[in-house]
Amino acid sequence: MNTQLTVKELLDPLQTVIGVVEKKQTLPILSHVLIQLKNNQLTLTTTDMEIEIRASQAVKTQEEISFTVYAKDLIDIIRKLPETTIVEFIIEAAKIYIKANKNSFELNTFNHQDFPSLPKIENSEVIKINRKQLREIIENTSFSMGNQDIRAYLNGLYFEVNQNSITIVATDGHRLSIGEVKQDNNLTDKKTVILPRKAVLELSKILNKNEHNEVEIHLSDNYFYLASNDITLISRLIDGNFPNYSQVLPTDFENTILIDRLEFLNSLQQASIFVEERTKGVKLVFKNSQLNIFTHSERGQAKTQISTKNFSKEIEIAFNIHYLISILEKLTTDEINMVVPGGENQSCMLSSPNDETYQYVVMPMRI
Protein backbone atom coordinates (compact mmCIF):
# COMPACT_ATOMS: atom_id res chain seq x y z
CA MET A 1 0.00 0.00 0.00
CA ASN A 2 1.29 3.45 -0.79
CA THR A 3 0.09 7.03 -1.06
CA GLN A 4 1.42 10.46 -1.93
CA LEU A 5 0.88 13.80 -0.20
CA THR A 6 2.51 17.18 -0.59
CA VAL A 7 4.46 18.86 2.21
CA LYS A 8 1.88 21.68 2.20
CA GLU A 9 -0.96 19.20 2.80
CA LEU A 10 0.89 17.50 5.66
CA LEU A 11 2.72 20.23 7.51
CA ASP A 12 -0.08 22.49 8.71
CA PRO A 13 -2.27 19.79 10.36
CA LEU A 14 0.84 18.06 11.72
CA GLN A 15 2.00 21.26 13.42
CA THR A 16 -1.48 21.59 14.93
CA VAL A 17 -1.50 18.16 16.56
CA ILE A 18 2.21 17.66 17.40
CA GLY A 19 2.06 19.45 20.77
CA VAL A 20 0.19 16.57 22.40
CA VAL A 21 2.99 14.10 21.66
CA GLU A 22 5.43 13.63 24.53
CA LYS A 23 8.96 12.28 24.17
CA LYS A 24 8.39 9.72 26.91
CA GLN A 25 5.18 7.72 26.61
CA THR A 26 3.81 4.80 28.58
CA LEU A 27 2.60 3.24 25.32
CA PRO A 28 4.87 3.42 22.23
CA ILE A 29 1.90 4.05 19.92
CA LEU A 30 1.20 7.33 21.75
CA SER A 31 4.35 8.77 20.17
CA HIS A 32 2.76 8.21 16.76
CA VAL A 33 0.33 10.26 14.71
CA LEU A 34 -2.66 8.52 13.13
CA ILE A 35 -2.97 9.49 9.45
CA GLN A 36 -6.28 8.84 7.71
CA LEU A 37 -7.30 9.50 4.11
CA LYS A 38 -10.96 9.29 3.15
CA ASN A 39 -13.35 11.24 0.89
CA ASN A 40 -10.62 13.65 -0.25
CA GLN A 41 -9.91 14.48 3.38
CA LEU A 42 -6.65 14.07 5.28
CA THR A 43 -7.10 13.75 9.06
CA LEU A 44 -4.23 13.66 11.57
CA THR A 45 -4.83 12.61 15.18
CA THR A 46 -2.58 12.54 18.24
CA THR A 47 -3.33 11.68 21.86
CA ASP A 48 -1.66 11.16 25.22
CA MET A 49 -4.84 9.57 26.65
CA GLU A 50 -5.62 12.83 28.46
CA ILE A 51 -5.89 15.10 25.40
CA GLU A 52 -6.76 14.27 21.80
CA ILE A 53 -6.37 16.67 18.86
CA ARG A 54 -7.61 16.09 15.32
CA ALA A 55 -6.81 18.32 12.35
CA SER A 56 -8.25 17.86 8.87
CA GLN A 57 -7.17 19.12 5.47
CA ALA A 58 -8.74 18.80 2.02
CA VAL A 59 -6.53 16.83 -0.39
CA LYS A 60 -6.68 15.74 -4.04
CA THR A 61 -6.01 12.06 -3.52
CA GLN A 62 -8.95 9.66 -3.89
CA GLU A 63 -7.37 6.93 -1.76
CA GLU A 64 -8.78 5.53 1.47
CA ILE A 65 -6.04 4.48 3.84
CA SER A 66 -5.07 4.64 7.53
CA PHE A 67 -1.65 4.23 9.12
CA THR A 68 0.50 5.49 12.00
CA VAL A 69 3.99 6.95 11.96
CA TYR A 70 6.33 8.38 14.60
CA ALA A 71 5.19 12.00 14.83
CA LYS A 72 8.45 13.76 15.76
CA ASP A 73 10.39 12.00 13.01
CA LEU A 74 7.78 12.83 10.40
CA ILE A 75 7.72 16.54 11.18
CA ASP A 76 11.53 16.67 11.27
CA ILE A 77 11.62 15.08 7.82
CA ILE A 78 9.10 17.37 6.12
CA ARG A 79 9.42 20.75 7.85
CA LYS A 80 12.54 21.77 5.88
CA LEU A 81 11.26 20.62 2.50
CA PRO A 82 9.63 23.00 -0.02
CA GLU A 83 5.80 23.07 0.18
CA THR A 84 5.39 21.59 -3.29
CA THR A 85 7.54 18.53 -2.54
CA ILE A 86 5.66 15.25 -2.97
CA VAL A 87 6.11 12.86 -0.06
CA GLU A 88 5.52 9.19 -0.87
CA PHE A 89 4.50 6.73 1.86
CA ILE A 90 5.07 3.02 1.20
CA ILE A 91 3.20 1.18 3.94
CA GLU A 92 3.98 -2.35 5.06
CA ALA A 93 2.88 -4.33 8.12
CA ALA A 94 5.57 -3.10 10.53
CA LYS A 95 7.47 -0.52 8.48
CA ILE A 96 6.77 2.66 6.57
CA TYR A 97 9.14 3.91 3.90
CA ILE A 98 9.06 7.65 3.22
CA LYS A 99 10.51 9.07 0.02
CA ALA A 100 10.94 12.79 -0.66
CA ASN A 101 13.03 13.97 -3.60
CA LYS A 102 16.16 11.82 -3.47
CA ASN A 103 15.86 11.07 0.25
CA SER A 104 14.37 7.93 1.73
CA PHE A 105 13.56 6.99 5.34
CA GLU A 106 12.49 3.80 7.08
CA LEU A 107 10.24 4.14 10.16
CA ASN A 108 8.43 1.72 12.42
CA THR A 109 4.63 1.65 12.39
CA PHE A 110 1.77 0.11 14.36
CA ASN A 111 -1.58 -1.29 13.36
CA HIS A 112 -3.78 1.79 12.98
CA GLN A 113 -6.66 -0.10 14.60
CA ASP A 114 -4.68 -0.15 17.85
CA PHE A 115 -4.45 3.65 17.98
CA PRO A 116 -6.35 4.71 21.14
CA SER A 117 -9.07 7.33 21.25
CA LEU A 118 -10.88 9.12 24.04
CA PRO A 119 -14.49 8.08 24.72
CA LYS A 120 -17.31 9.75 22.84
CA ILE A 121 -18.77 12.69 24.74
CA GLU A 122 -22.37 12.26 25.83
CA ASN A 123 -24.86 14.40 27.77
CA SER A 124 -22.86 17.57 27.24
CA GLU A 125 -23.89 21.21 27.39
CA VAL A 126 -23.07 23.06 24.16
CA ILE A 127 -22.14 26.72 23.93
CA LYS A 128 -20.87 28.88 21.08
CA ILE A 129 -18.45 31.77 21.52
CA ASN A 130 -16.55 34.19 19.33
CA ARG A 131 -13.08 32.76 18.72
CA LYS A 132 -11.22 36.04 19.27
CA GLN A 133 -13.06 36.71 22.52
CA LEU A 134 -12.25 33.24 23.82
CA ARG A 135 -8.61 33.58 22.76
CA GLU A 136 -8.22 36.94 24.49
CA ILE A 137 -9.89 35.90 27.73
CA ILE A 138 -7.70 32.79 27.96
CA GLU A 139 -4.52 34.77 27.20
CA ASN A 140 -5.43 37.37 29.83
CA THR A 141 -6.13 34.86 32.62
CA SER A 142 -4.17 31.64 32.05
CA PHE A 143 -0.82 33.12 33.14
CA SER A 144 -2.05 32.83 36.74
CA MET A 145 -2.51 29.04 36.58
CA GLY A 146 -0.58 26.86 38.98
CA ASN A 147 2.23 24.70 37.61
CA GLN A 148 2.77 21.24 39.13
CA ASP A 149 1.01 22.31 42.31
CA ILE A 150 0.15 19.45 44.67
CA ARG A 151 -3.41 20.81 44.57
CA ALA A 152 -4.36 19.53 41.12
CA TYR A 153 -7.34 21.86 40.75
CA LEU A 154 -4.95 24.86 40.64
CA ASN A 155 -3.08 23.45 37.62
CA GLY A 156 -5.78 24.42 35.17
CA LEU A 157 -8.31 26.96 33.97
CA TYR A 158 -11.75 27.16 35.57
CA PHE A 159 -14.75 27.69 33.28
CA GLU A 160 -18.02 28.86 34.81
CA VAL A 161 -20.85 29.08 32.28
CA ASN A 162 -24.21 30.66 33.12
CA GLN A 163 -27.18 31.60 30.97
CA ASN A 164 -25.79 35.09 30.33
CA SER A 165 -22.01 34.86 30.78
CA ILE A 166 -18.82 32.82 30.55
CA THR A 167 -16.35 33.41 33.38
CA ILE A 168 -12.79 32.06 33.23
CA VAL A 169 -10.61 32.01 36.35
CA ALA A 170 -7.01 31.01 37.08
CA THR A 171 -5.09 31.03 40.35
CA ASP A 172 -1.91 29.57 41.81
CA GLY A 173 -2.89 30.46 45.37
CA HIS A 174 -0.91 33.73 45.38
CA ARG A 175 -2.61 35.59 42.53
CA LEU A 176 -5.94 35.31 40.77
CA SER A 177 -7.15 36.32 37.31
CA ILE A 178 -10.81 36.62 36.36
CA GLY A 179 -12.17 37.28 32.88
CA GLU A 180 -15.81 37.47 31.85
CA VAL A 181 -17.67 37.49 28.54
CA LYS A 182 -21.30 38.57 28.56
CA GLN A 183 -23.37 36.52 26.12
CA ASP A 184 -26.52 34.43 25.95
CA ASN A 185 -25.96 30.72 26.50
CA ASN A 186 -28.65 28.12 25.97
CA LEU A 187 -28.24 26.48 29.38
CA THR A 188 -30.70 25.32 31.98
CA ASP A 189 -28.18 25.23 34.86
CA LYS A 190 -24.74 26.63 35.63
CA LYS A 191 -21.91 24.46 34.30
CA THR A 192 -18.38 24.45 35.75
CA VAL A 193 -15.26 22.57 34.58
CA ILE A 194 -11.49 22.73 35.17
CA LEU A 195 -9.42 22.33 32.00
CA PRO A 196 -5.86 21.00 32.61
CA ARG A 197 -2.85 23.24 31.95
CA LYS A 198 -1.56 21.26 28.95
CA ALA A 199 -4.98 21.38 27.29
CA VAL A 200 -5.17 25.14 27.91
CA LEU A 201 -1.83 25.64 26.13
CA GLU A 202 -2.93 23.55 23.15
CA LEU A 203 -6.30 25.32 23.07
CA SER A 204 -4.52 28.69 22.93
CA LYS A 205 -2.46 27.54 19.93
CA ILE A 206 -5.59 26.41 18.10
CA LEU A 207 -7.42 29.67 18.77
CA ASN A 208 -4.40 31.71 17.64
CA LYS A 209 -4.05 29.72 14.44
CA ASN A 210 -7.62 29.18 13.34
CA GLU A 211 -9.45 31.87 11.37
CA HIS A 212 -12.99 30.64 12.09
CA ASN A 213 -15.13 33.36 13.69
CA GLU A 214 -17.02 31.11 16.08
CA VAL A 215 -16.09 27.98 18.00
CA GLU A 216 -18.31 25.39 19.65
CA ILE A 217 -17.59 24.04 23.12
CA HIS A 218 -19.13 20.89 24.60
CA LEU A 219 -18.95 20.60 28.39
CA SER A 220 -19.68 17.26 30.07
CA ASP A 221 -18.95 15.96 33.55
CA ASN A 222 -15.61 14.45 32.47
CA TYR A 223 -14.61 16.03 29.17
CA PHE A 224 -14.08 19.33 27.36
CA TYR A 225 -14.60 19.28 23.60
CA LEU A 226 -13.84 22.16 21.23
CA ALA A 227 -14.75 22.20 17.56
CA SER A 228 -13.20 24.95 15.44
CA ASN A 229 -13.46 24.63 11.68
CA ASP A 230 -11.27 21.62 10.77
CA ILE A 231 -9.74 21.19 14.23
CA THR A 232 -11.13 19.45 17.30
CA LEU A 233 -9.68 19.17 20.78
CA ILE A 234 -10.92 16.74 23.43
CA SER A 235 -9.55 16.81 26.96
CA ARG A 236 -10.25 15.06 30.21
CA LEU A 237 -11.12 17.46 33.04
CA ILE A 238 -9.44 17.93 36.41
CA ASP A 239 -11.52 16.30 39.10
CA GLY A 240 -11.75 18.66 42.06
CA ASN A 241 -13.47 21.65 43.60
CA PHE A 242 -12.09 24.98 42.42
CA PRO A 243 -11.70 27.56 45.22
CA ASN A 244 -14.51 30.05 45.75
CA TYR A 245 -12.75 32.91 44.01
CA SER A 246 -15.33 35.51 45.08
CA GLN A 247 -14.15 35.13 48.68
CA VAL A 248 -10.77 36.72 47.94
CA LEU A 249 -12.17 39.72 46.09
CA PRO A 250 -11.97 42.97 48.08
CA THR A 251 -15.15 44.09 49.82
CA ASP A 252 -13.74 47.39 51.08
CA PHE A 253 -12.99 49.85 48.28
CA GLU A 254 -12.02 52.78 50.48
CA ASN A 255 -8.36 52.48 49.52
CA THR A 256 -8.88 52.72 45.75
CA ILE A 257 -6.02 54.44 43.94
CA LEU A 258 -5.97 55.67 40.33
CA ILE A 259 -2.57 55.15 38.68
CA ASP A 260 -1.17 55.75 35.21
CA ARG A 261 -0.68 52.19 33.94
CA LEU A 262 2.36 52.67 31.69
CA GLU A 263 4.14 54.87 34.23
CA PHE A 264 3.55 52.24 36.92
CA LEU A 265 4.67 49.43 34.60
CA ASN A 266 7.85 51.22 33.50
CA SER A 267 8.78 52.05 37.11
CA LEU A 268 8.31 48.42 38.18
CA GLN A 269 10.35 47.14 35.24
CA GLN A 270 13.20 49.49 36.15
CA ALA A 271 12.99 48.52 39.82
CA SER A 272 12.99 44.80 38.90
CA ILE A 273 16.68 45.10 37.93
CA PHE A 274 17.54 45.08 41.63
CA VAL A 275 14.87 42.72 42.94
CA GLU A 276 16.06 39.99 45.30
CA GLU A 277 15.96 36.69 43.41
CA ARG A 278 14.67 34.64 46.35
CA THR A 279 11.70 36.80 47.36
CA LYS A 280 11.13 38.80 44.14
CA GLY A 281 9.63 41.39 46.45
CA VAL A 282 8.91 45.07 45.81
CA LYS A 283 7.86 47.54 48.49
CA LEU A 284 5.22 50.13 47.61
CA VAL A 285 4.82 53.19 49.84
CA PHE A 286 1.80 55.42 49.20
CA LYS A 287 2.18 58.87 50.75
CA ASN A 288 1.11 62.42 49.84
CA SER A 289 -0.40 61.37 46.47
CA GLN A 290 2.89 59.75 45.53
CA LEU A 291 3.82 56.10 45.07
CA ASN A 292 7.40 55.26 46.01
CA ILE A 293 8.69 51.93 44.71
CA PHE A 294 11.65 50.23 46.44
CA THR A 295 13.67 47.14 45.58
CA HIS A 296 17.04 45.90 46.74
CA SER A 297 19.42 43.01 46.19
CA GLU A 298 23.03 42.21 46.99
CA ARG A 299 24.03 44.18 43.86
CA GLY A 300 22.29 47.40 44.86
CA GLN A 301 18.90 49.04 45.23
CA ALA A 302 16.36 51.07 43.30
CA LYS A 303 13.82 53.74 44.16
CA THR A 304 11.32 55.08 41.65
CA GLN A 305 8.41 57.45 42.19
CA ILE A 306 5.17 58.18 40.36
CA SER A 307 2.12 60.31 41.07
CA THR A 308 -1.26 58.87 42.04
CA LYS A 309 -4.78 60.26 42.00
CA ASN A 310 -7.54 60.38 44.61
CA PHE A 311 -5.36 59.04 47.41
CA SER A 312 -3.42 60.76 50.18
CA LYS A 313 -3.25 58.09 52.91
CA GLU A 314 0.03 56.55 54.00
CA ILE A 315 0.21 52.81 53.31
CA GLU A 316 3.24 50.53 53.02
CA ILE A 317 2.83 47.14 51.37
CA ALA A 318 4.92 44.56 49.47
CA PHE A 319 4.20 42.24 46.53
CA ASN A 320 5.91 39.84 44.16
CA ILE A 321 7.07 42.33 41.52
CA HIS A 322 6.62 39.92 38.62
CA TYR A 323 2.96 39.36 39.52
CA LEU A 324 2.29 43.11 39.27
CA ILE A 325 4.22 43.46 36.01
CA SER A 326 2.37 40.57 34.32
CA ILE A 327 -1.00 42.08 35.28
CA LEU A 328 -0.11 45.56 34.05
CA GLU A 329 1.02 44.04 30.75
CA LYS A 330 -2.40 42.42 30.31
CA LEU A 331 -4.47 45.51 31.11
CA THR A 332 -4.72 47.96 28.22
CA THR A 333 -6.30 51.17 29.58
CA ASP A 334 -4.28 54.33 30.21
CA GLU A 335 -5.15 54.28 33.92
CA ILE A 336 -5.87 51.44 36.34
CA ASN A 337 -7.64 51.15 39.65
CA MET A 338 -5.62 49.58 42.45
CA VAL A 339 -7.50 48.57 45.59
CA VAL A 340 -4.88 48.10 48.32
CA PRO A 341 -5.46 46.26 51.61
CA GLY A 342 -6.88 48.16 54.54
CA GLY A 343 -8.30 46.86 57.82
CA GLU A 344 -9.41 43.23 57.48
CA ASN A 345 -9.15 43.33 53.70
CA GLN A 346 -5.95 41.44 52.82
CA SER A 347 -6.15 41.26 49.02
CA CYS A 348 -5.12 43.81 46.42
CA MET A 349 -7.14 44.13 43.22
CA LEU A 350 -6.15 45.73 39.93
CA SER A 351 -8.64 46.49 37.16
CA SER A 352 -9.53 49.01 34.49
CA PRO A 353 -11.80 51.89 35.55
CA ASN A 354 -15.43 51.38 34.51
CA ASP A 355 -14.63 47.99 32.98
CA GLU A 356 -15.26 44.72 34.83
CA THR A 357 -14.13 42.41 32.02
CA TYR A 358 -10.90 41.58 33.88
CA GLN A 359 -10.12 41.62 37.59
CA TYR A 360 -6.73 40.68 39.01
CA VAL A 361 -6.06 39.90 42.66
CA VAL A 362 -2.60 39.67 44.26
CA MET A 363 -1.89 38.71 47.84
CA PRO A 364 0.63 40.89 49.74
CA MET A 365 3.89 39.43 51.00
CA ARG A 366 6.42 40.08 53.73
CA ILE A 367 9.94 41.14 52.80
mmCIF file of N, CA and C in Angstrom, residues 192-257:
data_model
loop_
_atom_site.group_PDB
_atom_site.id
_atom_site.type_symbol
_atom_site.label_atom_id
_atom_site.label_comp_id
_atom_site.label_asym_id
_atom_site.label_seq_id
_atom_site.Cartn_x
_atom_site.Cartn_y
_atom_site.Cartn_z
ATOM 1 N N THR A 192 -19.762 24.106 35.385
ATOM 2 C CA THR A 192 -18.384 24.451 35.746
ATOM 3 C C THR A 192 -17.455 23.280 35.428
ATOM 4 N N VAL A 193 -16.274 23.588 34.868
ATOM 5 C CA VAL A 193 -15.260 22.572 34.581
ATOM 6 C C VAL A 193 -13.879 23.176 34.822
ATOM 7 N N ILE A 194 -12.890 22.300 35.053
ATOM 8 C CA ILE A 194 -11.491 22.732 35.175
ATOM 9 C C ILE A 194 -10.700 22.054 34.071
ATOM 10 N N LEU A 195 -10.185 22.847 33.136
ATOM 11 C CA LEU A 195 -9.422 22.332 32.004
ATOM 12 C C LEU A 195 -7.942 22.287 32.371
ATOM 13 N N PRO A 196 -7.270 21.130 32.212
ATOM 14 C CA PRO A 196 -5.859 21.004 32.612
ATOM 15 C C PRO A 196 -4.935 21.960 31.860
ATOM 16 N N ARG A 197 -3.819 22.271 32.488
ATOM 17 C CA ARG A 197 -2.854 23.238 31.955
ATOM 18 C C ARG A 197 -2.405 22.895 30.533
ATOM 19 N N LYS A 198 -2.056 21.647 30.279
ATOM 20 C CA LYS A 198 -1.563 21.264 28.953
ATOM 21 C C LYS A 198 -2.646 21.489 27.900
ATOM 22 N N ALA A 199 -3.880 21.159 28.228
ATOM 23 C CA ALA A 199 -4.982 21.376 27.295
ATOM 24 C C ALA A 199 -5.204 22.857 27.040
ATOM 25 N N VAL A 200 -5.025 23.682 28.063
ATOM 26 C CA VAL A 200 -5.169 25.136 27.911
ATOM 27 C C VAL A 200 -4.130 25.665 26.921
ATOM 28 N N LEU A 201 -2.895 25.185 27.034
ATOM 29 C CA LEU A 201 -1.829 25.641 26.131
ATOM 30 C C LEU A 201 -2.115 25.232 24.696
ATOM 31 N N GLU A 202 -2.605 24.000 24.497
ATOM 32 C CA GLU A 202 -2.934 23.550 23.152
ATOM 33 C C GLU A 202 -4.148 24.293 22.608
ATOM 34 N N LEU A 203 -5.116 24.562 23.470
ATOM 35 C CA LEU A 203 -6.300 25.316 23.068
ATOM 36 C C LEU A 203 -5.906 26.721 22.602
ATOM 37 N N SER A 204 -4.976 27.351 23.314
ATOM 38 C CA SER A 204 -4.520 28.692 22.926
ATOM 39 C C SER A 204 -3.879 28.674 21.543
ATOM 40 N N LYS A 205 -3.090 27.654 21.252
ATOM 41 C CA LYS A 205 -2.461 27.542 19.927
ATOM 42 C C LYS A 205 -3.518 27.425 18.830
ATOM 43 N N ILE A 206 -4.530 26.603 19.086
ATOM 44 C CA ILE A 206 -5.589 26.406 18.099
ATOM 45 C C ILE A 206 -6.337 27.708 17.842
ATOM 46 N N LEU A 207 -6.669 28.426 18.911
ATOM 47 C CA LEU A 207 -7.424 29.669 18.774
ATOM 48 C C LEU A 207 -6.602 30.763 18.096
ATOM 49 N N ASN A 208 -5.283 30.741 18.290
ATOM 50 C CA ASN A 208 -4.401 31.711 17.635
ATOM 51 C C ASN A 208 -4.262 31.431 16.150
ATOM 52 N N LYS A 209 -4.326 30.148 15.808
ATOM 53 C CA LYS A 209 -4.045 29.720 14.444
ATOM 54 C C LYS A 209 -5.287 29.753 13.558
ATOM 55 N N ASN A 210 -6.415 29.355 14.123
ATOM 56 C CA ASN A 210 -7.622 29.180 13.345
ATOM 57 C C ASN A 210 -8.264 30.523 12.998
ATOM 58 N N GLU A 211 -8.839 30.613 11.827
ATOM 59 C CA GLU A 211 -9.447 31.866 11.373
ATOM 60 C C GLU A 211 -10.975 31.851 11.500
ATOM 61 N N HIS A 212 -11.536 30.748 11.970
ATOM 62 C CA HIS A 212 -12.989 30.644 12.089
ATOM 63 C C HIS A 212 -13.501 31.665 13.103
ATOM 64 N N ASN A 213 -14.616 32.311 12.808
ATOM 65 C CA ASN A 213 -15.131 33.359 13.690
ATOM 66 C C ASN A 213 -15.710 32.826 14.986
ATOM 67 N N GLU A 214 -16.321 31.650 14.915
ATOM 68 C CA GLU A 214 -17.018 31.109 16.075
ATOM 69 C C GLU A 214 -16.558 29.685 16.351
ATOM 70 N N VAL A 215 -16.449 29.338 17.619
ATOM 71 C CA VAL A 215 -16.093 27.979 18.003
ATOM 72 C C VAL A 215 -17.212 27.413 18.864
ATOM 73 N N GLU A 216 -17.271 26.093 18.893
ATOM 74 C CA GLU A 216 -18.306 25.394 19.646
ATOM 75 C C GLU A 216 -17.649 24.590 20.757
ATOM 76 N N ILE A 217 -18.151 24.740 21.965
ATOM 77 C CA ILE A 217 -17.593 24.042 23.125
ATOM 78 C C ILE A 217 -18.651 23.117 23.711
ATOM 79 N N HIS A 218 -18.258 21.872 23.941
ATOM 80 C CA HIS A 218 -19.128 20.895 24.602
ATOM 81 C C HIS A 218 -18.553 20.639 25.997
ATOM 82 N N LEU A 219 -19.377 20.786 27.006
ATOM 83 C CA LEU A 219 -18.950 20.596 28.386
ATOM 84 C C LEU A 219 -19.743 19.441 29.001
ATOM 85 N N SER A 220 -19.033 18.375 29.377
ATOM 86 C CA SER A 220 -19.683 17.262 30.066
ATOM 87 C C SER A 220 -19.092 17.151 31.462
ATOM 88 N N ASP A 221 -19.464 16.127 32.191
ATOM 89 C CA ASP A 221 -18.947 15.962 33.554
ATOM 90 C C ASP A 221 -17.467 15.598 33.554
ATOM 91 N N ASN A 222 -16.982 14.956 32.481
ATOM 92 C CA ASN A 222 -15.610 14.454 32.472
ATOM 93 C C ASN A 222 -14.741 14.994 31.341
ATOM 94 N N TYR A 223 -15.376 15.638 30.346
ATOM 95 C CA TYR A 223 -14.607 16.032 29.170
ATOM 96 C C TYR A 223 -14.957 17.438 28.703
ATOM 97 N N PHE A 224 -13.951 18.040 28.048
ATOM 98 C CA PHE A 224 -14.078 19.333 27.359
ATOM 99 C C PHE A 224 -13.821 19.057 25.890
ATOM 100 N N TYR A 225 -14.728 19.524 25.031
ATOM 101 C CA TYR A 225 -14.604 19.276 23.597
ATOM 102 C C TYR A 225 -14.749 20.596 22.866
ATOM 103 N N LEU A 226 -13.774 20.937 22.023
ATOM 104 C CA LEU A 226 -13.835 22.165 21.233
ATOM 105 C C LEU A 226 -13.789 21.822 19.757
ATOM 106 N N ALA A 227 -14.730 22.374 19.006
ATOM 107 C CA ALA A 227 -14.747 22.205 17.556
ATOM 108 C C ALA A 227 -14.557 23.564 16.913
ATOM 109 N N SER A 228 -13.508 23.674 16.088
ATOM 110 C CA SER A 228 -13.197 24.949 15.435
ATOM 111 C C SER A 228 -12.774 24.674 14.003
ATOM 112 N N ASN A 229 -13.732 24.854 13.084
ATOM 113 C CA ASN A 229 -13.463 24.626 11.680
ATOM 114 C C ASN A 229 -12.999 23.190 11.455
ATOM 115 N N ASP A 230 -11.759 22.973 11.047
ATOM 116 C CA ASP A 230 -11.272 21.620 10.765
ATOM 117 C C ASP A 230 -10.425 21.055 11.901
ATOM 118 N N ILE A 231 -10.542 21.629 13.088
ATOM 119 C CA ILE A 231 -9.737 21.185 14.227
ATOM 120 C C ILE A 231 -10.662 20.872 15.406
ATOM 121 N N THR A 232 -10.399 19.764 16.061
ATOM 122 C CA THR A 232 -11.127 19.450 17.296
ATOM 123 C C THR A 232 -10.133 19.109 18.392
ATOM 124 N N LEU A 233 -10.484 19.488 19.603
ATOM 125 C CA LEU A 233 -9.680 19.170 20.782
ATOM 126 C C LEU A 233 -10.598 18.537 21.813
ATOM 127 N N ILE A 234 -10.184 17.410 22.356
ATOM 128 C CA ILE A 234 -10.916 16.744 23.431
ATOM 129 C C ILE A 234 -9.956 16.586 24.603
ATOM 130 N N SER A 235 -10.412 16.924 25.785
ATOM 131 C CA SER A 235 -9.550 16.810 26.962
ATOM 132 C C SER A 235 -10.339 16.294 28.152
ATOM 133 N N ARG A 236 -9.703 15.419 28.921
ATOM 134 C CA ARG A 236 -10.255 15.062 30.212
ATOM 135 C C ARG A 236 -10.200 16.289 31.119
ATOM 136 N N LEU A 237 -11.070 16.337 32.108
ATOM 137 C CA LEU A 237 -11.118 17.457 33.040
ATOM 138 C C LEU A 237 -10.414 17.111 34.336
ATOM 139 N N ILE A 238 -9.994 18.133 35.069
ATOM 140 C CA ILE A 238 -9.442 17.928 36.406
ATOM 141 C C ILE A 238 -10.591 17.699 37.366
ATOM 142 N N ASP A 239 -10.491 16.638 38.121
ATOM 143 C CA ASP A 239 -11.523 16.303 39.102
ATOM 144 C C ASP A 239 -11.192 17.008 40.413
ATOM 145 N N GLY A 240 -12.011 17.941 40.818
ATOM 146 C CA GLY A 240 -11.752 18.661 42.064
ATOM 147 C C GLY A 240 -12.658 19.864 42.175
ATOM 148 N N ASN A 241 -12.662 20.471 43.353
ATOM 149 C CA ASN A 241 -13.468 21.654 43.599
ATOM 150 C C ASN A 241 -12.587 22.888 43.521
ATOM 151 N N PHE A 242 -12.858 23.746 42.560
ATOM 152 C CA PHE A 242 -12.093 24.975 42.419
ATOM 153 C C PHE A 242 -12.426 25.916 43.579
ATOM 154 N N PRO A 243 -11.430 26.656 44.091
ATOM 155 C CA PRO A 243 -11.695 27.559 45.220
ATOM 156 C C PRO A 243 -12.779 28.585 44.901
ATOM 157 N N ASN A 244 -13.497 29.003 45.912
ATOM 158 C CA ASN A 244 -14.514 30.051 45.755
ATOM 159 C C ASN A 244 -13.793 31.382 45.573
ATOM 160 N N TYR A 245 -13.579 31.744 44.320
ATOM 161 C CA TYR A 245 -12.746 32.911 44.015
ATOM 162 C C TYR A 245 -13.363 34.220 44.504
ATOM 163 N N SER A 246 -14.677 34.264 44.643
ATOM 164 C CA SER A 246 -15.327 35.506 45.080
ATOM 165 C C SER A 246 -14.955 35.863 46.521
ATOM 166 N N GLN A 247 -14.500 34.876 47.285
ATOM 167 C CA GLN A 247 -14.149 35.134 48.684
ATOM 168 C C GLN A 247 -12.879 35.955 48.838
ATOM 169 N N VAL A 248 -12.031 35.967 47.828
ATOM 170 C CA VAL A 248 -10.770 36.721 47.938
ATOM 171 C C VAL A 248 -10.868 38.101 47.293
ATOM 172 N N LEU A 249 -11.997 38.393 46.667
ATOM 173 C CA LEU A 249 -12.169 39.725 46.087
ATOM 174 C C LEU A 249 -12.377 40.755 47.193
ATOM 175 N N PRO A 250 -11.803 41.942 47.057
ATOM 176 C CA PRO A 250 -11.972 42.974 48.083
ATOM 177 C C PRO A 250 -13.445 43.339 48.274
ATOM 178 N N THR A 251 -13.791 43.605 49.504
ATOM 179 C CA THR A 251 -15.147 44.086 49.823
ATOM 180 C C THR A 251 -15.115 45.543 50.279
ATOM 181 N N ASP A 252 -13.913 46.009 50.642
ATOM 182 C CA ASP A 252 -13.739 47.389 51.085
ATOM 183 C C ASP A 252 -12.952 48.146 50.011
ATOM 184 N N PHE A 253 -13.614 49.119 49.374
ATOM 185 C CA PHE A 253 -12.988 49.851 48.275
ATOM 186 C C PHE A 253 -12.556 51.255 48.684
ATOM 187 N N GLU A 254 -12.402 51.461 49.985
ATOM 188 C CA GLU A 254 -12.020 52.784 50.480
ATOM 189 C C GLU A 254 -10.634 53.170 49.985
ATOM 190 N N ASN A 255 -9.732 52.196 49.952
ATOM 191 C CA ASN A 255 -8.356 52.477 49.515
ATOM 192 C C ASN A 255 -8.208 52.185 48.021
ATOM 193 N N THR A 256 -8.953 52.879 47.202
ATOM 194 C CA THR A 256 -8.877 52.716 45.750
ATOM 195 C C THR A 256 -8.050 53.852 45.158
ATOM 196 N N ILE A 257 -6.983 53.469 44.452
ATOM 197 C CA ILE A 257 -6.016 54.442 43.945
ATOM 198 C C ILE A 257 -6.029 54.403 42.422
#
